[in-house]
Every structure is written in C-alpha cells, then in structure tokens.
C-alpha cells in the first residue's frame, strides 16, 4: 500500500445521512484511538529531533490538521502501515503566515505547538483557534501560562507571534483545570530551565497518557492527588514509540446508542478504568455492562429511569458524554436533571431533539448539587428532561462533533426517517462511522 493512502484527508464523507430508526443496534465494533489524545501525542514529537512512532492513529480531521502543521514547519509525517505513523522534526523552519491561515480555524490543536517551538527554537507563530461550535472557548490560560514561563506574546491578525530567549520554570495556578492549558504547560515546561509546578491542573486520562508518553521521551513529571503537577525541566528529549489510548468518548456514545435503541453493543477496546464515572451513571439509569479483557458490552438491564447528573472535570462526568447521555435520558421514566458546568453553551443541540418530540427545558440556574461559575451569568446551562418520549424522525443539522453522534443516536431511536445534515462534522472526529453503524444493523437509507 502507498505509505500515505489510508491517512489521506477523507473526501468522500457524505454531508447528509438518512436513517430509519426503531431498530435496536446489535453487534460489535472497535473503538478508535482517542481523538483528544492522538493530536497531542503528535505535537509532543516536535520536542525532539529523533523519530517518533505513534500507533492506533485514527484517520480523522485533527490528525490531518496536525500533520499539515508539522509538514508546514518542515517536519515529516509518514504512514508506515495502517494506523501507524512516524513523525520526524529534525529541522524546523518558519511557517508561512498564508499556510498558517489555511490551517487556522479548523482545530484547537495548533496552539499546542507554541511550547515545543518556543522551547526548541525560541520563537513561533500559532494561529487563532477553531474547533467545535460550543461557546467562546478562549485561550487566555494558555497565553498567561506561556508568559509566566518567559514568553512574550504579540497578538497579530489571525494569530500570535511568540518569542523567548529561554523558557524558565515557574509556579502556575490555573483558574480552572483546563485540559488544553495543562497540556500546553506540560509541552512547554519539559524542556524549560528548572522546575514548573502547575496547581489546579486537569488530570483527565488523556493528560495522564500524554505524561506517560513524555516520560518515555525522558521528561520528569509527577502528579499529586491534589491536582498539582510538577515538571523538572531536562536538557533534551528523545524519540518515542507509543500507542494512543482508546477513545472513551466514542465508547460512551455507543453505550448510549445501545440503551436508547434497546440493543446490545460490544465495544472492543473500551476500558473500564477510563469510564468508571460514566459506568456508575449508566448503571443508575438502568444500563447494564459486561467487562471483558478487551472491551465492554452495553445493553439495558431494566426499564430506564431518571437521574440527576452534572458534568465536571475528571474524575467527574465528562462534558463530552453529556449529549448522547441526554438522548438516552429521553427514553428514561421520570424527570432527569443535567447540569453542564464545563461549557456555558452546550445545550444548543437540544432544540433539534425537541423538534423530534423530546421534552427538554433549559434553565439559567444551577440545577445540580453545586453552584458553578455559570450560575450568576445568563447561560442556559441546566436541563430537565422528561421521559420517556417517543422520538419522531425529522430533518436536523449537526452543530458540533459530540452533538452529531447524539443526533445519530436520536435518529436510531426515533420512529420513521431522520435526515441529518452536516455529516462531514462527524468525519472530523470519528473514522469509518457509517461502516460501524451498518455493522450494528442500522437502517441507513442514504449517506
Ligand atoms: N477555558 C478558558 N480559558 C482557556 C482555556 C479554557 O476559559 O484558556 C475554559 C473553556 O472555555 C471551558 C473550560 O475552560 O469552559 C474547559 O476547557 P478546556 O481547556 O478543558 O477544554 P479544551 O482543552 O479546549 C478539551 C477537549 C474537549 C473537551 C474538553 C473538556 C480536545 C481537543 N478537546 O478541550 O473535547 O470537551 O477538553 O474535557 O482535547 C470534543 O472532543 O468534542 C471536545 C470539545
């Protein structure tokens, strides 16, 4: 096979899919390498001149964006066999602003190049960020952290120019345990002079996986139980050989599809340890699971019942599990309460569910057990879902990646035909998506 064939940017992703629902999904699929881990592993390869080998790499848009960034910087990314890439960043060149602009706007990952570029070359330009349509998603924590490590930052049209004579370790307190900002500091501080201590750091499994990869490269990083991460800077890092962890977000979405359609799905590679909080809530609403050595089987254990749940940083209930879980809750008896505390604007997707017959009301108040930082603001960040409701097919359009999978779950649950527009958004984060749906017995009439 040609070395770059499989990892080619998908051009055949249909923008519309039509599904006839009401068929329980049954069978087995394999979950891909984690979208929110693979891109960071690729960026880490920029910290060394030695070749890095990454396995279990999914063919998704974030991977293509990072590959474009690395190539634009003068590095190489080669597919050695399906799902395995080799990255080399021996010599790095200045990225042309026009190239940067063409990459900008499609992903949030490019800003993570800042740390490695500053550490190795003392200057860089990174684009302003794209990503999903789920609120403003600022980068102030990233910029402040890099400044505290000794970078000067100039905001220019469409990006940031950053310079440093040498990154130097510091004590950095994050106002919120941001995943991206924690990764930013990890990637910047491993080659900085001295010690960096992050307090209020994010400790998601994807971050622990990045720390494990950096340790393989020679970094010295410890994680304390109180969200404190300590990085002892080293002079140089070497190449890695690493396997991307399985995607626990994808696994949870298939789990929700299983109970919403009253089916039974075995998700190969799903790992219990990454999903314990999800599995607790799943079990509480009536979901059942069997843990195997190489995956988890999901089904209904009984009639589904309502629950109160709030999203949070790890080890809380992930915000990315929220959307498919809300669809499953439309099939549960009683009133469920979902309090979103990570993003201020992550319930916009419920409008389409309401048009399909779901009974969902949104509130500005914190309806969960605790007050969150959105409670005093006017964000609709709590939801009450009354169930069970019969969903009916409709024409709907995907607003963002995770909402997209949840719309598919809704379409599979609904009576009649649902036409889902903007399926290309699904292609950004899930590989072989319609192939997996068909393998589980979904009735796809178009797309
Ligand atoms: N935030 C700031 N300032 C910053 C950074 C973050 O105010 O400089 C706020 C955000 O606006 C948000 C909160 O902090 O309200 C958490 O954001 P975080 O930085 O943790 O998110 P992220 O790193 O941008 C990653 C995932 C998201 C996932 C979140 C939370 C990737 C590429 N994205 O985003 O995944 O929801 O962590 O776990 O890793 C997705 O996969 O669809 C997705 C949105």
Short mmCIF file of C-alpha atoms and ligand atoms in Angstrom, two decimals:
data_model
loop_
_atom_site.label_atom_id
_atom_site.label_comp_id
_atom_site.label_asym_id
_atom_site.label_seq_id
_atom_site.Cartn_x
_atom_site.Cartn_y
_atom_site.Cartn_z
CA UNK A 1 0.00 0.00 0.00
CA UNK A 2 1.16 3.55 -0.70
CA UNK A 3 2.61 4.99 2.53
CA UNK A 4 0.12 7.84 2.67
CA UNK A 5 -3.01 6.25 1.25
CA UNK A 6 -5.03 5.48 4.34
CA UNK A 7 -4.26 8.70 6.17
CA UNK A 8 -5.43 10.77 3.22
CA UNK A 9 -7.87 13.55 4.11
CA UNK A 10 -11.31 11.98 3.61
CA UNK A 11 -13.05 13.48 0.61
CA UNK A 12 -15.89 11.00 0.31
CA UNK A 13 -17.67 11.86 3.57
CA UNK A 14 -21.32 12.41 2.73
CA UNK A 15 -22.75 15.66 4.06
CA UNK A 16 -26.20 14.14 4.61
CA UNK A 17 -27.40 10.84 6.03
CA UNK A 18 -30.93 9.45 6.28
CA UNK A 19 -31.71 6.83 8.94
CA UNK A 20 -34.89 4.89 9.61
CA UNK A 21 -34.98 4.42 13.35
CA UNK A 22 -36.63 1.98 15.72
CA UNK A 23 -34.15 -0.84 15.09
CA UNK A 24 -32.17 -1.99 18.16
CA UNK A 25 -28.44 -1.77 17.43
CA UNK A 26 -26.78 -5.14 17.91
CA UNK A 27 -23.27 -6.39 17.30
CA UNK A 28 -19.68 -5.46 17.81
CA UNK A 29 -17.47 -2.55 16.82
CA UNK A 30 -13.95 -1.46 17.73
CA UNK A 31 -13.37 1.93 19.22
CA UNK A 32 -10.67 4.09 17.56
CA UNK A 33 -7.61 5.73 19.11
CA UNK A 34 -8.68 8.74 21.21
CA UNK A 35 -9.24 11.90 19.19
CA UNK A 36 -8.34 14.05 22.18
CA UNK A 37 -5.10 12.20 22.78
CA UNK A 38 -3.63 11.47 19.33
CA UNK A 39 -3.14 15.08 18.27
CA UNK A 40 -1.28 15.97 21.49
CA UNK A 41 0.98 12.92 21.08
CA UNK A 42 1.80 14.16 17.57
CA UNK A 43 2.66 17.65 18.87
CA UNK A 44 4.96 16.11 21.51
CA UNK A 45 7.11 14.72 18.65
CA UNK A 46 8.16 18.32 17.96
CA UNK A 47 10.11 18.28 21.24
CA UNK A 48 12.82 16.06 19.78
CA UNK A 49 14.94 15.70 16.66
CA UNK A 50 14.63 11.89 16.91
CA UNK A 51 11.93 9.94 15.03
CA UNK A 52 8.72 9.13 16.95
CA UNK A 53 6.38 6.22 16.21
CA UNK A 54 2.69 6.52 17.05
CA UNK A 55 0.27 3.57 16.83
CA UNK A 56 -3.54 3.29 16.87
CA UNK A 57 -3.82 6.59 14.95
CA UNK A 58 -7.36 7.25 13.68
CA UNK A 59 -7.99 8.79 10.25
CA UNK A 60 -9.71 11.98 11.47
CA UNK A 61 -9.51 15.70 10.81
CA UNK A 62 -7.48 16.65 13.90
CA UNK A 63 -4.76 14.23 12.76
CA UNK A 64 -4.78 15.84 9.30
CA UNK A 65 -4.55 19.35 10.77
CA UNK A 66 -1.58 18.44 12.97
CA UNK A 67 0.08 16.60 10.09
CA UNK A 68 -0.32 19.75 7.95
CA UNK A 69 1.16 21.88 10.73
CA UNK A 70 4.17 19.57 11.15
CA UNK A 71 4.81 19.48 7.40
CA UNK A 72 4.42 23.26 7.11
CA UNK A 73 7.07 23.57 9.83
CA UNK A 74 9.45 21.36 7.85
CA UNK A 75 8.88 18.09 9.73
CA UNK A 76 7.70 14.82 8.21
CA UNK A 77 4.72 12.58 8.95
CA UNK A 78 4.68 9.23 7.19
CA UNK A 79 2.20 6.39 7.46
CA UNK A 80 4.34 3.26 7.83
CA UNK A 81 1.32 0.97 7.87
CA UNK A 82 -2.41 1.50 8.54
CA UNK A 83 -2.83 3.25 11.89
CA UNK A 84 0.92 3.70 12.48
CA UNK A 85 2.77 6.93 11.72
CA UNK A 86 6.37 8.06 12.06
CA UNK A 87 6.99 11.74 12.83
CA UNK A 88 10.36 13.45 12.47
CA UNK A 89 11.08 17.05 13.38
CA UNK A 90 14.82 17.21 12.76
CA UNK A 91 14.98 20.69 11.31
CA UNK A 92 12.15 23.14 11.69
CA UNK A 93 11.54 26.20 9.54
CA UNK A 94 9.45 29.34 9.95
CA UNK A 95 5.83 28.70 8.96
CA UNK A 96 4.48 31.00 6.23
CA UNK A 97 1.56 33.16 7.51
CA UNK A 98 -0.55 32.22 4.46
CA UNK A 99 -0.07 28.50 5.23
CA UNK A 100 -0.88 29.15 8.87
CA UNK A 101 -4.10 30.93 7.90
CA UNK A 102 -5.20 27.99 5.75
CA UNK A 103 -4.71 25.63 8.71
CA UNK A 104 -6.23 28.02 11.28
CA UNK A 105 -9.89 27.82 12.10
CA UNK A 106 -10.28 24.07 11.71
CA UNK A 107 -8.98 22.83 15.06
CA UNK A 108 -7.88 23.90 18.55
CA UNK A 109 -4.68 21.86 18.42
CA UNK A 110 -2.28 24.26 16.61
CA UNK A 111 -1.85 26.48 19.70
CA UNK A 112 -0.23 23.48 21.45
CA UNK A 113 2.73 23.85 19.07
CA UNK A 114 3.67 27.01 20.98
CA UNK A 115 5.53 25.31 23.85
CA UNK A 116 7.67 22.89 21.80
CA UNK A 117 8.51 25.58 19.24
CA UNK A 118 9.49 28.10 21.93
CA UNK A 119 11.50 25.52 23.83
CA UNK A 120 13.45 24.35 20.78
CA UNK A 121 13.72 27.48 18.64
CA UNK A 122 12.82 30.48 20.84
CA UNK A 123 10.12 31.81 18.53
CA UNK A 124 6.93 30.72 16.78
CA UNK A 125 3.65 31.86 15.32
CA UNK A 126 0.46 29.98 16.13
CA UNK A 127 -2.98 30.60 14.63
CA UNK A 128 -6.12 31.65 16.44
CA UNK A 129 -8.22 28.64 17.21
CA UNK A 130 -11.07 26.84 15.59
CA UNK A 131 -12.82 23.75 16.90
CA UNK A 132 -16.40 22.92 17.77
CA UNK A 133 -19.24 25.38 17.99
CA UNK A 134 -19.90 25.04 21.74
CA UNK A 135 -19.25 28.55 23.06
CA UNK A 136 -16.47 31.14 23.03
CA UNK A 137 -13.59 28.80 24.10
CA UNK A 138 -10.93 31.42 24.97
CA UNK A 139 -7.14 30.76 25.19
CA UNK A 140 -6.28 33.22 27.99
CA UNK A 141 -4.98 30.44 30.31
CA UNK A 142 -2.62 29.21 27.56
CA UNK A 143 -1.23 32.67 26.86
CA UNK A 144 -0.85 33.60 30.53
CA UNK A 145 0.95 30.29 31.28
CA UNK A 146 3.40 30.78 28.41
CA UNK A 147 4.10 34.33 29.60
CA UNK A 148 4.74 33.00 33.11
CA UNK A 149 7.28 30.60 31.56
CA UNK A 150 9.07 33.53 29.97
CA UNK A 151 7.48 34.06 26.54
CA UNK A 152 6.49 37.43 25.10
CA UNK A 153 3.33 37.28 23.00
CA UNK A 154 2.14 39.63 20.29
CA UNK A 155 -1.43 39.29 19.01
CA UNK A 156 -1.39 39.83 15.23
CA UNK A 157 -4.26 39.36 12.74
CA UNK A 158 -5.28 35.67 12.80
CA UNK A 159 -2.61 34.56 15.28
CA UNK A 160 0.05 35.10 17.91
CA UNK A 161 3.77 35.71 17.48
CA UNK A 162 5.71 34.36 20.48
CA UNK A 163 9.36 34.79 21.45
CA UNK A 164 11.65 33.81 24.31
CA UNK A 165 15.38 33.78 25.00
CA UNK A 166 14.82 30.68 27.20
CA UNK A 167 11.70 29.19 28.84
CA UNK A 168 12.16 29.07 32.62
CA UNK A 169 10.09 27.00 35.07
CA UNK A 170 7.57 28.75 37.31
CA UNK A 171 4.65 28.13 39.69
CA UNK A 172 1.47 28.40 37.62
CA UNK A 173 -2.02 28.32 39.10
CA UNK A 174 -4.76 27.59 36.57
CA UNK A 175 -8.02 29.49 37.29
CA UNK A 176 -9.86 26.35 36.08
CA UNK A 177 -8.47 22.81 35.45
CA UNK A 178 -8.32 23.33 31.68
CA UNK A 179 -7.28 20.28 29.66
CA UNK A 180 -5.66 22.31 26.88
CA UNK A 181 -3.84 24.73 29.20
CA UNK A 182 -2.45 21.82 31.27
CA UNK A 183 -1.21 20.16 28.06
CA UNK A 184 0.25 23.48 26.92
CA UNK A 185 2.31 23.80 30.11
CA UNK A 186 3.41 20.14 30.01
CA UNK A 187 4.65 20.53 26.45
CA UNK A 188 6.39 23.85 27.18
CA UNK A 189 7.93 23.04 30.56
CA UNK A 190 9.60 19.68 29.85
CA UNK A 191 12.48 21.49 28.08
CA UNK A 192 12.35 24.65 30.25
CA UNK A 193 15.10 25.51 32.70
CA UNK A 194 14.25 24.48 36.29
CA UNK A 195 11.04 23.30 37.88
CA UNK A 196 7.44 24.09 36.91
CA UNK A 197 4.57 23.43 39.31
CA UNK A 198 1.00 23.55 37.98
CA UNK A 199 -1.69 23.83 40.64
CA UNK A 200 -5.35 23.17 39.78
CA UNK A 201 -4.19 21.14 36.76
CA UNK A 202 -6.52 18.93 34.71
CA UNK A 203 -5.87 15.20 35.25
CA UNK A 204 -8.01 13.61 32.52
CA UNK A 205 -6.82 10.14 31.37
CA UNK A 206 -5.74 11.75 28.07
CA UNK A 207 -3.39 14.01 30.07
CA UNK A 208 -2.00 11.10 32.08
CA UNK A 209 -1.40 9.36 28.74
CA UNK A 210 0.49 12.42 27.46
CA UNK A 211 2.57 12.43 30.66
CA UNK A 212 3.36 8.73 30.11
CA UNK A 213 4.48 9.49 26.56
CA UNK A 214 6.65 12.42 27.73
CA UNK A 215 8.20 10.17 30.38
CA UNK A 216 9.15 7.71 27.60
CA UNK A 217 10.90 10.66 25.92
CA UNK A 218 12.92 11.39 29.06
CA UNK A 219 10.73 14.00 30.81
CA UNK A 220 10.42 14.04 34.61
CA UNK A 221 6.80 14.72 35.61
CA UNK A 222 4.91 13.80 38.79
CA UNK A 223 1.19 14.10 39.55
CA UNK A 224 -0.08 14.62 43.10
CA UNK A 225 -3.56 13.77 44.36
CA UNK A 226 -4.44 17.47 44.80
CA UNK A 227 -4.25 18.33 41.06
CA UNK A 228 -0.64 19.50 41.38
CA UNK A 229 1.67 18.52 38.53
CA UNK A 230 5.43 19.04 38.85
CA UNK A 231 7.74 19.10 35.85
CA UNK A 232 11.52 19.04 36.28
CA UNK A 233 12.96 20.53 33.10
CA UNK A 234 15.53 18.46 31.15
CA UNK A 235 18.11 19.44 28.52
CA UNK A 236 16.85 17.21 25.69
CA UNK A 237 14.23 14.58 24.91
CA UNK A 238 14.44 11.53 22.68
CA UNK A 239 12.03 9.79 20.34
CA UNK A 240 9.07 7.65 21.45
CA UNK A 241 7.16 4.54 20.48
CA UNK A 242 3.62 4.94 21.80
CA UNK A 243 0.12 3.54 21.31
CA UNK A 244 -2.74 6.04 21.50
CA UNK A 245 -5.26 5.19 24.22
CA UNK A 246 -8.78 4.12 23.13
CA UNK A 247 -11.44 6.82 22.69
CA UNK A 248 -13.58 6.76 25.85
CA UNK A 249 -15.91 9.40 24.36
CA UNK A 250 -16.71 7.25 21.36
CA UNK A 251 -17.18 4.23 23.63
CA UNK A 252 -19.70 6.10 25.81
CA UNK A 253 -21.64 7.23 22.74
CA UNK A 254 -22.07 3.63 21.52
CA UNK A 255 -23.09 2.70 25.07
CA UNK A 256 -25.85 5.33 24.92
CA UNK A 257 -26.92 4.07 21.49
CA UNK A 258 -27.29 0.58 22.98
CA UNK A 259 -29.70 1.63 25.74
CA UNK A 260 -31.57 4.28 23.72
CA UNK A 261 -32.42 1.71 20.99
CA UNK A 262 -32.75 -1.18 23.47
CA UNK A 263 -29.95 -3.00 21.69
CA UNK A 264 -26.73 -4.70 22.73
CA UNK A 265 -23.33 -3.44 21.59
CA UNK A 266 -19.89 -4.82 22.32
CA UNK A 267 -17.31 -2.04 22.12
CA UNK A 268 -13.88 -3.59 21.61
CA UNK A 269 -11.01 -1.67 23.26
CA UNK A 270 -13.35 0.27 25.62
CA UNK A 271 -11.60 0.40 29.01
CA UNK A 272 -13.43 0.32 32.33
CA UNK A 273 -10.79 2.40 34.17
CA UNK A 274 -11.23 5.37 31.82
CA UNK A 275 -15.00 5.24 32.16
CA UNK A 276 -15.82 4.41 35.79
CA UNK A 277 -17.84 7.62 36.38
CA UNK A 278 -19.82 7.05 33.19
CA UNK A 279 -20.46 3.40 34.07
CA UNK A 280 -21.81 4.38 37.51
CA UNK A 281 -24.38 6.77 35.98
CA UNK A 282 -25.13 4.28 33.21
CA UNK A 283 -25.92 1.60 35.78
CA UNK A 284 -28.01 4.01 37.87
CA UNK A 285 -30.36 4.78 34.96
CA UNK A 286 -30.79 1.07 34.12
CA UNK A 287 -27.93 0.41 31.71
CA UNK A 288 -26.05 -2.87 32.07
CA UNK A 289 -22.49 -3.72 31.08
CA UNK A 290 -20.18 -6.70 30.97
CA UNK A 291 -16.47 -6.01 31.23
CA UNK A 292 -14.23 -8.19 29.05
CA UNK A 293 -10.45 -8.33 28.74
CA UNK A 294 -10.62 -6.35 25.50
CA UNK A 295 -13.83 -4.33 25.71
CA UNK A 296 -17.26 -3.75 27.24
CA UNK A 297 -20.72 -4.98 26.20
CA UNK A 298 -23.53 -2.47 26.78
CA UNK A 299 -27.29 -3.12 26.97
CA UNK A 300 -30.38 -2.30 29.02
CA UNK A 301 -30.50 -4.07 32.39
CA UNK A 302 -34.06 -2.93 33.12
CA UNK A 303 -36.51 -0.16 32.23
CA UNK A 304 -34.57 3.12 32.12
CA UNK A 305 -35.17 5.60 34.96
CA UNK A 306 -34.29 9.26 35.51
CA UNK A 307 -31.23 10.69 37.24
CA UNK A 308 -29.56 13.96 38.29
CA UNK A 309 -26.08 14.36 36.83
CA UNK A 310 -23.63 17.20 36.42
CA UNK A 311 -20.68 17.39 34.10
CA UNK A 312 -17.26 18.16 35.56
CA UNK A 313 -13.55 17.79 35.00
CA UNK A 314 -12.02 14.36 35.65
CA UNK A 315 -12.85 12.32 37.66
CA UNK A 316 -16.31 13.83 37.17
CA UNK A 317 -18.84 13.04 34.44
CA UNK A 318 -17.26 14.29 31.19
CA UNK A 319 -18.92 17.11 29.30
CA UNK A 320 -18.39 15.11 26.08
CA UNK A 321 -20.52 12.26 27.44
CA UNK A 322 -23.37 14.64 28.12
CA UNK A 323 -25.02 14.90 24.69
CA UNK A 324 -25.54 11.17 23.91
CA UNK A 325 -26.50 10.62 27.56
CA UNK A 326 -29.23 13.29 27.23
CA UNK A 327 -30.64 11.39 24.25
CA UNK A 328 -30.69 8.17 26.30
CA UNK A 329 -32.48 10.07 29.10
CA UNK A 330 -35.33 10.95 26.71
CA UNK A 331 -36.15 7.21 26.98
CA UNK A 332 -35.96 7.10 30.81
CA UNK A 333 -39.02 7.25 33.10
CA UNK A 334 -39.30 10.46 35.14
CA UNK A 335 -37.58 13.85 35.26
CA UNK A 336 -33.81 13.89 34.76
CA UNK A 337 -31.65 16.88 35.62
CA UNK A 338 -28.40 17.59 33.77
CA UNK A 339 -26.16 20.46 34.96
CA UNK A 340 -23.38 21.42 32.50
CA UNK A 341 -20.50 23.01 34.42
CA UNK A 342 -17.65 22.82 31.88
CA UNK A 343 -19.05 24.77 28.90
CA UNK A 344 -21.58 27.58 29.21
CA UNK A 345 -23.27 26.82 25.91
CA UNK A 346 -23.52 23.07 25.38
CA UNK A 347 -27.29 22.55 25.25
CA UNK A 348 -27.98 24.25 21.90
CA UNK A 349 -28.23 20.79 20.37
CA UNK A 350 -31.43 20.06 22.35
CA UNK A 351 -33.55 22.29 20.03
CA UNK A 352 -33.43 19.61 17.32
CA UNK A 353 -34.25 16.88 19.87
CA UNK A 354 -37.31 18.89 20.92
CA UNK A 355 -38.42 19.05 17.28
CA UNK A 356 -38.16 15.24 17.29
CA UNK A 357 -40.54 15.08 20.27
CA UNK A 358 -38.20 15.22 23.29
CA UNK A 359 -39.46 17.09 26.35
CA UNK A 360 -36.43 19.17 27.41
CA UNK A 361 -36.48 22.51 29.26
CA UNK A 362 -33.34 24.63 29.71
CA UNK A 363 -32.60 26.82 32.74
CA UNK A 364 -30.07 29.55 33.59
CA UNK A 365 -29.92 28.39 37.24
CA UNK A 366 -27.52 25.73 38.54
CA UNK A 367 -29.88 22.77 38.94
CA UNK A 368 -27.21 20.32 40.01
CA UNK A 369 -25.88 19.72 43.50
CA UNK A 370 -23.43 22.62 43.44
CA UNK A 371 -23.21 26.21 42.23
CA UNK A 372 -20.95 26.51 39.19
CA UNK A 373 -19.19 29.51 37.59
CA UNK A 374 -22.09 29.93 35.11
CA UNK A 375 -24.82 30.30 37.75
CA UNK A 376 -24.62 34.09 38.05
CA UNK A 377 -24.49 34.57 34.30
CA UNK A 378 -27.29 34.25 31.81
CA UNK A 379 -26.20 30.96 30.26
CA UNK A 380 -28.79 28.21 29.70
CA UNK A 381 -26.62 25.53 31.28
CA UNK A 382 -29.08 23.25 33.13
CA UNK A 383 -31.63 20.92 31.54
CA UNK A 384 -34.65 18.98 32.73
CA UNK A 385 -35.53 16.03 30.52
CA UNK A 386 -38.96 14.42 30.96
CA UNK A 387 -39.32 10.87 29.75
CA UNK A 388 -39.95 8.57 28.21
CA UNK A 389 -40.90 10.32 24.99
CA UNK A 390 -41.39 8.76 21.56
CA UNK A 391 -38.99 10.45 19.20
CA UNK A 392 -40.18 11.02 15.63
CA UNK A 393 -37.97 11.38 12.55
CA UNK A 394 -37.19 14.93 11.38
CA UNK A 395 -34.72 16.95 9.30
CA UNK A 396 -31.90 18.06 11.60
CA UNK A 397 -28.44 19.60 11.12
CA UNK A 398 -25.35 18.74 13.17
CA UNK A 399 -23.93 21.76 15.06
CA UNK A 400 -20.77 20.15 16.56
CA UNK A 401 -18.99 16.81 16.80
CA UNK A 402 -20.41 15.32 20.02
CA UNK A 403 -23.90 16.67 19.35
CA UNK A 404 -23.54 14.98 15.97
CA UNK A 405 -23.18 11.49 17.44
CA UNK A 406 -26.07 12.23 19.79
CA UNK A 407 -28.27 13.15 16.80
CA UNK A 408 -27.41 9.80 15.24
CA UNK A 409 -28.47 8.10 18.50
CA UNK A 410 -31.72 10.11 18.39
CA UNK A 411 -32.31 9.16 14.75
CA UNK A 412 -31.74 5.47 15.55
CA UNK A 413 -34.22 5.73 18.42
CA UNK A 414 -36.91 7.65 16.50
CA UNK A 415 -39.86 6.28 14.57
CA UNK A 416 -39.62 6.98 10.82
CA UNK A 417 -36.92 8.67 8.80
CA UNK A 418 -34.48 11.29 10.11
CA UNK A 419 -32.31 13.24 7.69
CA UNK A 420 -29.13 14.53 9.29
CA UNK A 421 -27.24 17.33 7.54
CA UNK A 422 -23.57 18.29 8.04
CA UNK A 423 -22.38 14.71 8.45
CA UNK A 424 -18.93 15.99 7.43
CA UNK A 425 -18.60 17.21 11.05
CA UNK A 426 -18.79 13.57 12.19
CA UNK A 427 -15.87 12.77 9.86
CA UNK A 428 -13.73 15.24 11.81
CA UNK A 429 -13.74 13.05 14.90
CA UNK A 430 -14.92 9.52 14.05
CA UNK A 431 -13.40 7.22 11.43
CA UNK A 432 -15.41 4.62 9.50
CA UNK A 433 -18.55 5.92 11.15
CA UNK A 434 -21.24 4.74 8.73
CA UNK A 435 -19.40 1.40 8.36
CA UNK A 436 -19.75 0.87 12.13
CA UNK A 437 -23.43 1.89 12.08
CA UNK A 438 -24.13 -0.62 9.30
CA UNK A 439 -22.23 -3.35 11.15
CA UNK A 440 -24.59 -2.80 14.10
CA UNK A 441 -27.66 -3.18 11.88
CA UNK A 442 -28.67 0.48 11.49
CA UNK A 443 -31.04 1.16 8.60
CA UNK A 444 -29.23 3.82 6.61
CA UNK A 445 -31.27 4.69 3.54
CA UNK A 446 -28.97 7.44 2.30
CA UNK A 447 -25.41 8.58 3.08
N1 LIG B 1 -11.04 27.88 29.25
C1 LIG B 1 -10.80 29.24 29.44
N2 LIG B 1 -9.59 29.73 29.03
C2 LIG B 1 -8.63 28.95 28.45
C3 LIG B 1 -8.89 27.57 28.28
C4 LIG B 1 -10.11 27.07 28.68
O1 LIG B 1 -11.65 29.97 29.95
O2 LIG B 1 -7.56 29.47 28.10
C5 LIG B 1 -12.35 27.34 29.66
C6 LIG B 1 -13.16 26.85 28.44
O3 LIG B 1 -13.86 27.91 27.83
C7 LIG B 1 -14.07 25.82 29.07
C8 LIG B 1 -13.20 25.22 30.17
O4 LIG B 1 -12.15 26.16 30.42
O5 LIG B 1 -15.19 26.44 29.63
C9 LIG B 1 -12.60 23.89 29.86
O6 LIG B 1 -11.86 23.96 28.65
P1 LIG B 1 -10.59 23.02 28.36
O7 LIG B 1 -9.41 23.91 28.13
O8 LIG B 1 -10.52 22.00 29.42
O9 LIG B 1 -11.00 22.34 27.01
P2 LIG B 1 -10.11 22.08 25.73
O10 LIG B 1 -8.75 21.67 26.11
O11 LIG B 1 -10.25 23.20 24.79
C10 LIG B 1 -10.60 19.54 25.54
C11 LIG B 1 -11.25 18.65 24.53
C12 LIG B 1 -12.75 18.89 24.52
C13 LIG B 1 -13.30 18.58 25.91
C14 LIG B 1 -12.57 19.45 26.94
C15 LIG B 1 -13.00 19.15 28.36
C16 LIG B 1 -9.54 18.43 22.87
C17 LIG B 1 -9.07 18.72 21.51
N3 LIG B 1 -10.70 18.96 23.22
O12 LIG B 1 -10.88 20.87 25.11
O13 LIG B 1 -13.31 17.97 23.61
O14 LIG B 1 -14.67 18.86 25.94
O15 LIG B 1 -11.15 19.27 26.84
O16 LIG B 1 -12.75 17.82 28.68
O17 LIG B 1 -8.88 17.73 23.63
C18 LIG B 1 -14.56 17.30 21.75
O18 LIG B 1 -13.79 16.35 21.68
O19 LIG B 1 -15.57 17.42 21.01
C19 LIG B 1 -14.28 18.36 22.69
C20 LIG B 1 -14.91 19.52 22.70
#
